[in-house]
């Protein structure tokens, strides 16, 4: 009954259809290059830096501190006053929505895109 | 078929079955998060007919069911969606079946996927916004999945009702 060959074609076809579904997912949600990075300390939006404003910026909160480094259109955290340094290990952020958080210091940086920036530093 | 009256009666019966299936599946509270995801139970009939009675019969029943279901249950807009989805689906299934390389599972899977593609295109026209395409991955996935499952069910049916003079 199960003519082997046909089922192979079926499987290939179905896999193809599924990958089309998955593919369209990637295609539809592209990651957009960010324009600026928001700095939040203790949940509060403190400052927004444009991603072309290269430099090092000291971020100091009640619970700890870190340095925001903007270089080549990418933002990253350094010299964080925390034991695990997870925020530093997060690496460089450049796409809209990406964020890095230093939980002990309660410091967060997040990339935002066009139209979301209401101030430049 | 042996005579016309018998053909008419038979296809009428098939349309009724298809219609009832369509109604029953509308009763299932399915994925309230996403509209348009349906199992496509009524397609079982169309697929079965495609294999046993030929494209003309299957197409007729499909068309009749779409129109009737639209008039009875939904509305003109929904008829547009169903017609587009249904014709895309039917065409795909017909072509795949003709190629003789796929079983009813593959044929139905493609039919299910194409049905949803057709519907998305209509949605794009009606809504005038590209936002509808965000549903594509979801619809494609479930269209294929349910299509394949239906194809399996149809395969069982086809075994139970082997090709003979009946149709």
mmCIF file of C-alpha atoms in Angstrom:
data_model
loop_
_atom_site.group_PDB
_atom_site.id
_atom_site.type_symbol
_atom_site.label_atom_id
_atom_site.label_comp_id
_atom_site.label_asym_id
_atom_site.label_seq_id
_atom_site.Cartn_x
_atom_site.Cartn_y
_atom_site.Cartn_z
ATOM 1 C CA UNK A 1 0.000 0.000 0.000
ATOM 2 C CA UNK A 2 2.634 2.474 0.966
ATOM 3 C CA UNK A 3 4.448 2.717 -2.261
ATOM 4 C CA UNK A 4 7.770 3.801 -0.845
ATOM 5 C CA UNK A 5 8.768 6.250 -3.528
ATOM 6 C CA UNK A 6 5.668 8.353 -3.263
ATOM 7 C CA UNK A 7 6.045 8.835 0.429
ATOM 8 C CA UNK A 8 9.541 10.120 -0.106
ATOM 9 C CA UNK A 9 8.248 12.758 -2.470
ATOM 10 C CA UNK A 10 5.569 13.626 0.052
ATOM 11 C CA UNK A 11 8.101 14.031 2.829
ATOM 12 C CA UNK A 12 10.300 16.249 0.698
ATOM 13 C CA UNK A 13 7.351 18.357 -0.323
ATOM 14 C CA UNK A 14 6.126 18.767 3.212
ATOM 15 C CA UNK A 15 9.581 19.623 4.469
ATOM 16 C CA UNK A 16 9.856 22.169 1.699
ATOM 17 C CA UNK A 17 6.563 23.736 2.693
ATOM 18 C CA UNK A 18 7.592 23.873 6.321
ATOM 19 C CA UNK A 19 10.865 25.528 5.485
ATOM 20 C CA UNK A 20 8.999 28.049 3.377
ATOM 21 C CA UNK A 21 6.947 28.808 6.437
ATOM 22 C CA UNK A 22 10.053 29.192 8.551
ATOM 23 C CA UNK A 23 11.812 31.157 5.861
ATOM 24 C CA UNK A 24 9.017 33.636 5.528
ATOM 25 C CA UNK A 25 9.294 34.154 9.257
ATOM 26 C CA UNK A 26 12.882 35.280 8.952
ATOM 27 C CA UNK A 27 12.080 37.360 5.954
ATOM 28 C CA UNK A 28 9.282 39.178 7.676
ATOM 29 C CA UNK A 29 11.051 40.127 10.835
ATOM 30 C CA UNK A 30 14.332 41.598 9.716
ATOM 31 C CA UNK A 31 16.551 43.144 12.263
ATOM 32 C CA UNK A 32 16.824 46.830 11.671
ATOM 33 C CA UNK A 33 19.938 48.816 12.331
ATOM 34 C CA UNK A 34 19.513 50.980 15.370
ATOM 35 C CA UNK A 35 19.952 54.730 15.517
ATOM 36 C CA UNK A 36 20.494 55.379 19.174
ATOM 37 C CA UNK A 37 20.923 53.704 22.505
ATOM 38 C CA UNK A 38 18.782 54.391 25.523
ATOM 39 C CA UNK A 39 20.271 54.261 28.994
ATOM 40 C CA UNK A 40 18.020 53.251 31.827
ATOM 41 C CA UNK A 41 19.083 53.151 35.418
ATOM 42 C CA UNK A 42 16.803 51.678 37.991
ATOM 43 C CA UNK A 43 14.120 51.523 35.320
ATOM 44 C CA UNK A 44 14.243 55.204 34.556
ATOM 45 C CA UNK A 45 15.224 56.525 31.147
ATOM 46 C CA UNK A 46 18.157 58.771 31.826
ATOM 47 C CA UNK A 47 19.850 59.457 28.562
ATOM 48 C CA UNK A 48 19.754 58.659 24.897
ATOM 49 C CA UNK A 49 22.928 58.543 22.878
ATOM 50 C CA UNK A 50 23.098 58.522 19.120
ATOM 51 C CA UNK A 51 25.008 55.540 17.802
ATOM 52 C CA UNK A 52 27.289 57.818 15.856
ATOM 53 C CA UNK A 53 28.258 59.724 18.988
ATOM 54 C CA UNK A 54 31.375 57.675 19.536
ATOM 55 C CA UNK A 55 32.950 57.694 22.942
ATOM 56 C CA UNK A 56 32.892 56.346 26.469
ATOM 57 C CA UNK A 57 30.205 57.443 28.834
ATOM 58 C CA UNK A 58 30.180 56.782 32.525
ATOM 59 C CA UNK A 59 26.924 55.422 33.809
ATOM 60 C CA UNK A 60 26.478 55.684 37.526
ATOM 61 C CA UNK A 61 23.540 54.426 39.452
ATOM 62 C CA UNK A 62 22.722 53.892 43.067
ATOM 63 C CA UNK A 63 23.603 50.244 42.924
ATOM 64 C CA UNK A 64 26.591 50.262 40.684
ATOM 65 C CA UNK A 65 28.280 51.743 37.675
ATOM 66 C CA UNK A 66 29.348 50.830 34.177
ATOM 67 C CA UNK A 67 30.804 52.438 31.121
ATOM 68 C CA UNK A 68 28.896 52.731 27.901
ATOM 69 C CA UNK A 69 31.147 52.556 24.890
ATOM 70 C CA UNK A 70 29.890 53.586 21.483
ATOM 71 C CA UNK A 71 32.171 52.643 18.649
ATOM 72 C CA UNK A 72 31.499 51.988 14.979
ATOM 73 C CA UNK A 73 27.782 52.385 15.438
ATOM 74 C CA UNK A 74 27.699 49.735 18.145
ATOM 75 C CA UNK A 75 27.093 50.072 21.845
ATOM 76 C CA UNK A 76 28.474 47.932 24.597
ATOM 77 C CA UNK A 77 28.955 47.942 28.326
ATOM 78 C CA UNK A 78 32.332 47.822 29.985
ATOM 79 C CA UNK A 79 33.887 48.143 33.437
ATOM 80 C CA UNK A 80 30.714 47.027 35.069
ATOM 81 C CA UNK A 81 30.684 46.939 38.826
ATOM 82 C CA UNK A 82 29.244 43.475 39.046
ATOM 83 C CA UNK A 83 30.706 40.045 39.773
ATOM 84 C CA UNK A 84 29.391 38.122 36.785
ATOM 85 C CA UNK A 85 30.041 40.698 34.049
ATOM 86 C CA UNK A 86 27.213 39.203 32.028
ATOM 87 C CA UNK A 87 26.400 42.611 30.661
ATOM 88 C CA UNK A 88 29.888 42.995 29.303
ATOM 89 C CA UNK A 89 29.790 39.533 27.826
ATOM 90 C CA UNK A 90 26.612 40.473 25.970
ATOM 91 C CA UNK A 91 28.862 42.095 23.431
ATOM 92 C CA UNK A 92 28.156 44.840 20.973
ATOM 93 C CA UNK A 93 24.599 45.898 20.234
ATOM 94 C CA UNK A 94 23.474 47.530 17.019
ATOM 95 C CA UNK A 95 20.023 46.263 16.029
ATOM 96 C CA UNK A 96 16.742 47.737 17.160
ATOM 97 C CA UNK A 97 15.462 45.993 20.246
ATOM 98 C CA UNK A 98 18.762 44.588 21.374
ATOM 99 C CA UNK A 99 19.592 45.311 24.970
ATOM 100 C CA UNK A 100 22.139 44.574 27.635
ATOM 101 C CA UNK A 101 21.412 44.679 31.303
ATOM 102 C CA UNK A 102 23.612 44.794 34.362
ATOM 103 C CA UNK A 103 21.224 43.415 36.924
ATOM 104 C CA UNK A 104 23.173 44.096 40.088
ATOM 105 C CA UNK A 105 23.754 47.704 39.084
ATOM 106 C CA UNK A 106 20.282 48.016 37.651
ATOM 107 C CA UNK A 107 21.720 49.520 34.487
ATOM 108 C CA UNK A 108 20.240 48.795 31.090
ATOM 109 C CA UNK A 109 21.115 49.921 27.606
ATOM 110 C CA UNK A 110 18.804 49.342 24.675
ATOM 111 C CA UNK A 111 19.020 50.068 20.989
ATOM 112 C CA UNK A 112 16.218 52.049 19.448
ATOM 113 C CA UNK A 113 15.449 52.940 15.877
ATOM 114 C CA UNK A 114 14.006 55.804 13.918
ATOM 115 C CA UNK A 115 11.423 57.991 15.498
ATOM 116 C CA UNK A 116 11.964 56.683 18.967
ATOM 117 C CA UNK A 117 14.646 59.110 19.925
ATOM 118 C CA UNK A 118 13.583 62.239 21.701
ATOM 119 C CA UNK A 119 16.986 63.552 22.618
ATOM 120 C CA UNK A 120 20.550 63.258 21.519
ATOM 121 C CA UNK A 121 23.634 63.497 23.684
ATOM 122 C CA UNK B 1 -21.152 7.393 -14.073
ATOM 123 C CA UNK B 2 -23.950 5.239 -15.287
ATOM 124 C CA UNK B 3 -26.528 7.912 -15.575
ATOM 125 C CA UNK B 4 -26.861 11.602 -15.026
ATOM 126 C CA UNK B 5 -29.472 11.476 -12.344
ATOM 127 C CA UNK B 6 -27.271 9.239 -10.298
ATOM 128 C CA UNK B 7 -24.373 11.586 -10.767
ATOM 129 C CA UNK B 8 -26.401 14.570 -9.685
ATOM 130 C CA UNK B 9 -27.683 12.742 -6.628
ATOM 131 C CA UNK B 10 -24.228 11.569 -5.716
ATOM 132 C CA UNK B 11 -22.572 14.933 -6.076
ATOM 133 C CA UNK B 12 -25.423 16.554 -4.225
ATOM 134 C CA UNK B 13 -24.801 14.198 -1.374
ATOM 135 C CA UNK B 14 -21.090 14.946 -1.443
ATOM 136 C CA UNK B 15 -21.802 18.650 -1.362
ATOM 137 C CA UNK B 16 -24.005 18.155 1.656
ATOM 138 C CA UNK B 17 -21.305 16.224 3.464
ATOM 139 C CA UNK B 18 -18.780 18.866 2.606
ATOM 140 C CA UNK B 19 -21.086 21.567 3.860
ATOM 141 C CA UNK B 20 -21.733 19.831 7.143
ATOM 142 C CA UNK B 21 -18.026 19.284 7.684
ATOM 143 C CA UNK B 22 -17.451 22.937 7.004
ATOM 144 C CA UNK B 23 -20.054 23.872 9.564
ATOM 145 C CA UNK B 24 -18.831 21.450 12.190
ATOM 146 C CA UNK B 25 -15.281 22.646 12.020
ATOM 147 C CA UNK B 26 -16.449 26.214 12.404
ATOM 148 C CA UNK B 27 -17.786 25.156 15.774
ATOM 149 C CA UNK B 28 -14.374 24.158 17.023
ATOM 150 C CA UNK B 29 -12.918 27.062 19.014
ATOM 151 C CA UNK B 30 -9.610 26.980 17.315
ATOM 152 C CA UNK B 31 -6.650 29.179 18.137
ATOM 153 C CA UNK B 32 -8.513 32.362 18.932
ATOM 154 C CA UNK B 33 -5.208 34.097 18.522
ATOM 155 C CA UNK B 34 -5.066 33.692 14.811
ATOM 156 C CA UNK B 35 -7.912 34.013 12.358
ATOM 157 C CA UNK B 36 -8.097 31.857 9.305
ATOM 158 C CA UNK B 37 -6.576 28.774 10.815
ATOM 159 C CA UNK B 38 -8.947 25.989 10.084
ATOM 160 C CA UNK B 39 -8.516 22.321 9.563
ATOM 161 C CA UNK B 40 -10.218 22.285 6.209
ATOM 162 C CA UNK B 41 -12.304 19.210 6.921
ATOM 163 C CA UNK B 42 -14.541 19.846 3.965
ATOM 164 C CA UNK B 43 -11.544 19.451 1.758
ATOM 165 C CA UNK B 44 -11.579 15.803 2.648
ATOM 166 C CA UNK B 45 -14.558 15.384 0.371
ATOM 167 C CA UNK B 46 -13.021 17.375 -2.440
ATOM 168 C CA UNK B 47 -9.827 15.418 -2.289
ATOM 169 C CA UNK B 48 -11.627 12.133 -2.191
ATOM 170 C CA UNK B 49 -13.682 13.084 -5.196
ATOM 171 C CA UNK B 50 -10.584 14.222 -7.006
ATOM 172 C CA UNK B 51 -9.250 10.724 -6.770
ATOM 173 C CA UNK B 52 -12.463 8.823 -7.387
ATOM 174 C CA UNK B 53 -14.626 11.026 -9.565
ATOM 175 C CA UNK B 54 -12.275 13.329 -11.335
ATOM 176 C CA UNK B 55 -11.438 16.996 -11.378
ATOM 177 C CA UNK B 56 -14.761 18.203 -12.741
ATOM 178 C CA UNK B 57 -16.800 16.565 -10.000
ATOM 179 C CA UNK B 58 -14.412 17.621 -7.280
ATOM 180 C CA UNK B 59 -14.324 21.175 -8.535
ATOM 181 C CA UNK B 60 -18.069 21.381 -8.776
ATOM 182 C CA UNK B 61 -18.613 20.146 -5.263
ATOM 183 C CA UNK B 62 -15.951 22.485 -3.971
ATOM 184 C CA UNK B 63 -17.500 25.480 -5.689
ATOM 185 C CA UNK B 64 -20.987 24.551 -4.580
ATOM 186 C CA UNK B 65 -19.845 24.119 -1.013
ATOM 187 C CA UNK B 66 -18.035 27.456 -0.961
ATOM 188 C CA UNK B 67 -21.038 29.308 -2.272
ATOM 189 C CA UNK B 68 -23.509 27.550 -0.032
ATOM 190 C CA UNK B 69 -21.420 27.878 3.082
ATOM 191 C CA UNK B 70 -20.882 31.528 2.321
ATOM 192 C CA UNK B 71 -24.549 32.188 1.831
ATOM 193 C CA UNK B 72 -25.643 30.176 4.801
ATOM 194 C CA UNK B 73 -22.982 30.910 7.362
ATOM 195 C CA UNK B 74 -20.626 33.703 6.601
ATOM 196 C CA UNK B 75 -20.959 36.376 3.979
ATOM 197 C CA UNK B 76 -19.843 37.682 0.614
ATOM 198 C CA UNK B 77 -16.404 38.674 1.837
ATOM 199 C CA UNK B 78 -15.796 35.242 3.168
ATOM 200 C CA UNK B 79 -16.886 33.787 -0.166
ATOM 201 C CA UNK B 80 -14.164 35.806 -1.821
ATOM 202 C CA UNK B 81 -11.572 34.418 0.549
ATOM 203 C CA UNK B 82 -12.805 30.878 0.142
ATOM 204 C CA UNK B 83 -13.010 31.119 -3.629
ATOM 205 C CA UNK B 84 -9.474 32.373 -3.949
ATOM 206 C CA UNK B 85 -8.073 29.997 -1.406
ATOM 207 C CA UNK B 86 -10.121 27.194 -2.830
ATOM 208 C CA UNK B 87 -9.038 27.731 -6.423
ATOM 209 C CA UNK B 88 -5.376 28.090 -5.527
ATOM 210 C CA UNK B 89 -5.673 24.956 -3.489
ATOM 211 C CA UNK B 90 -7.589 23.040 -6.111
ATOM 212 C CA UNK B 91 -5.178 23.944 -8.851
ATOM 213 C CA UNK B 92 -2.196 22.887 -6.773
ATOM 214 C CA UNK B 93 -3.815 19.619 -5.819
ATOM 215 C CA UNK B 94 -4.828 18.888 -9.383
ATOM 216 C CA UNK B 95 -1.347 19.499 -10.702
ATOM 217 C CA UNK B 96 0.320 17.463 -8.014
ATOM 218 C CA UNK B 97 -2.071 14.612 -8.461
ATOM 219 C CA UNK B 98 -1.568 14.618 -12.208
ATOM 220 C CA UNK B 99 2.170 14.389 -11.744
ATOM 221 C CA UNK B 100 1.573 11.023 -10.096
ATOM 222 C CA UNK B 101 4.564 11.523 -7.886
ATOM 223 C CA UNK B 102 2.804 12.256 -4.652
ATOM 224 C CA UNK B 103 0.327 10.452 -2.492
ATOM 225 C CA UNK B 104 -2.807 12.090 -1.171
ATOM 226 C CA UNK B 105 -0.794 13.254 1.833
ATOM 227 C CA UNK B 106 1.508 15.418 -0.210
ATOM 228 C CA UNK B 107 -1.270 16.571 -2.493
ATOM 229 C CA UNK B 108 -3.403 17.640 0.409
ATOM 230 C CA UNK B 109 -0.503 19.294 2.211
ATOM 231 C CA UNK B 110 0.196 21.435 -0.811
ATOM 232 C CA UNK B 111 -3.509 22.118 -1.148
ATOM 233 C CA UNK B 112 -3.700 23.286 2.411
ATOM 234 C CA UNK B 113 -0.687 25.542 2.047
ATOM 235 C CA UNK B 114 -1.896 27.051 -1.194
ATOM 236 C CA UNK B 115 -5.332 27.631 0.244
ATOM 237 C CA UNK B 116 -3.844 29.876 2.880
ATOM 238 C CA UNK B 117 -1.573 31.610 0.421
ATOM 239 C CA UNK B 118 -4.609 32.470 -1.622
ATOM 240 C CA UNK B 119 -6.380 33.811 1.411
ATOM 241 C CA UNK B 120 -3.448 35.976 2.411
ATOM 242 C CA UNK B 121 -3.354 37.496 -1.045
ATOM 243 C CA UNK B 122 -7.018 38.379 -0.793
ATOM 244 C CA UNK B 123 -6.432 39.764 2.672
ATOM 245 C CA UNK B 124 -3.666 41.949 1.298
ATOM 246 C CA UNK B 125 -6.040 43.285 -1.338
ATOM 247 C CA UNK B 126 -8.872 43.839 1.062
ATOM 248 C CA UNK B 127 -6.868 45.303 3.916
ATOM 249 C CA UNK B 128 -4.528 47.231 1.704
ATOM 250 C CA UNK B 129 -1.718 46.706 4.158
ATOM 251 C CA UNK B 130 1.373 44.573 4.063
ATOM 252 C CA UNK B 131 0.840 43.752 7.714
ATOM 253 C CA UNK B 132 -1.241 40.759 6.690
ATOM 254 C CA UNK B 133 1.904 38.993 5.576
ATOM 255 C CA UNK B 134 2.908 38.616 9.190
ATOM 256 C CA UNK B 135 0.392 35.800 9.307
ATOM 257 C CA UNK B 136 2.089 33.949 6.491
ATOM 258 C CA UNK B 137 4.471 31.761 8.482
ATOM 259 C CA UNK B 138 1.748 30.672 10.858
ATOM 260 C CA UNK B 139 -0.788 29.980 8.124
ATOM 261 C CA UNK B 140 1.699 28.185 5.931
ATOM 262 C CA UNK B 141 2.737 25.973 8.773
ATOM 263 C CA UNK B 142 -0.737 24.977 9.834
ATOM 264 C CA UNK B 143 -2.012 24.776 6.293
ATOM 265 C CA UNK B 144 0.678 22.256 5.498
ATOM 266 C CA UNK B 145 0.259 20.370 8.737
ATOM 267 C CA UNK B 146 -3.478 19.982 8.565
ATOM 268 C CA UNK B 147 -3.319 19.361 4.852
ATOM 269 C CA UNK B 148 -0.965 16.480 5.433
ATOM 270 C CA UNK B 149 -3.156 15.045 8.180
ATOM 271 C CA UNK B 150 -6.233 15.314 6.005
ATOM 272 C CA UNK B 151 -4.333 13.672 3.203
ATOM 273 C CA UNK B 152 -3.634 10.767 5.480
ATOM 274 C CA UNK B 153 -7.267 10.484 6.424
ATOM 275 C CA UNK B 154 -8.221 10.615 2.766
ATOM 276 C CA UNK B 155 -5.735 7.866 2.016
ATOM 277 C CA UNK B 156 -7.548 5.655 4.488
ATOM 278 C CA UNK B 157 -10.865 6.533 2.874
ATOM 279 C CA UNK B 158 -9.508 5.802 -0.554
ATOM 280 C CA UNK B 159 -8.460 2.390 0.625
ATOM 281 C CA UNK B 160 -11.899 1.698 1.982
ATOM 282 C CA UNK B 161 -13.545 2.749 -1.250
ATOM 283 C CA UNK B 162 -11.425 1.407 -4.033
ATOM 284 C CA UNK B 163 -11.872 2.522 -7.585
ATOM 285 C CA UNK B 164 -14.879 0.928 -9.143
ATOM 286 C CA UNK B 165 -18.003 1.685 -11.006
ATOM 287 C CA UNK B 166 -19.454 3.288 -7.950
ATOM 288 C CA UNK B 167 -18.328 6.696 -9.100
#
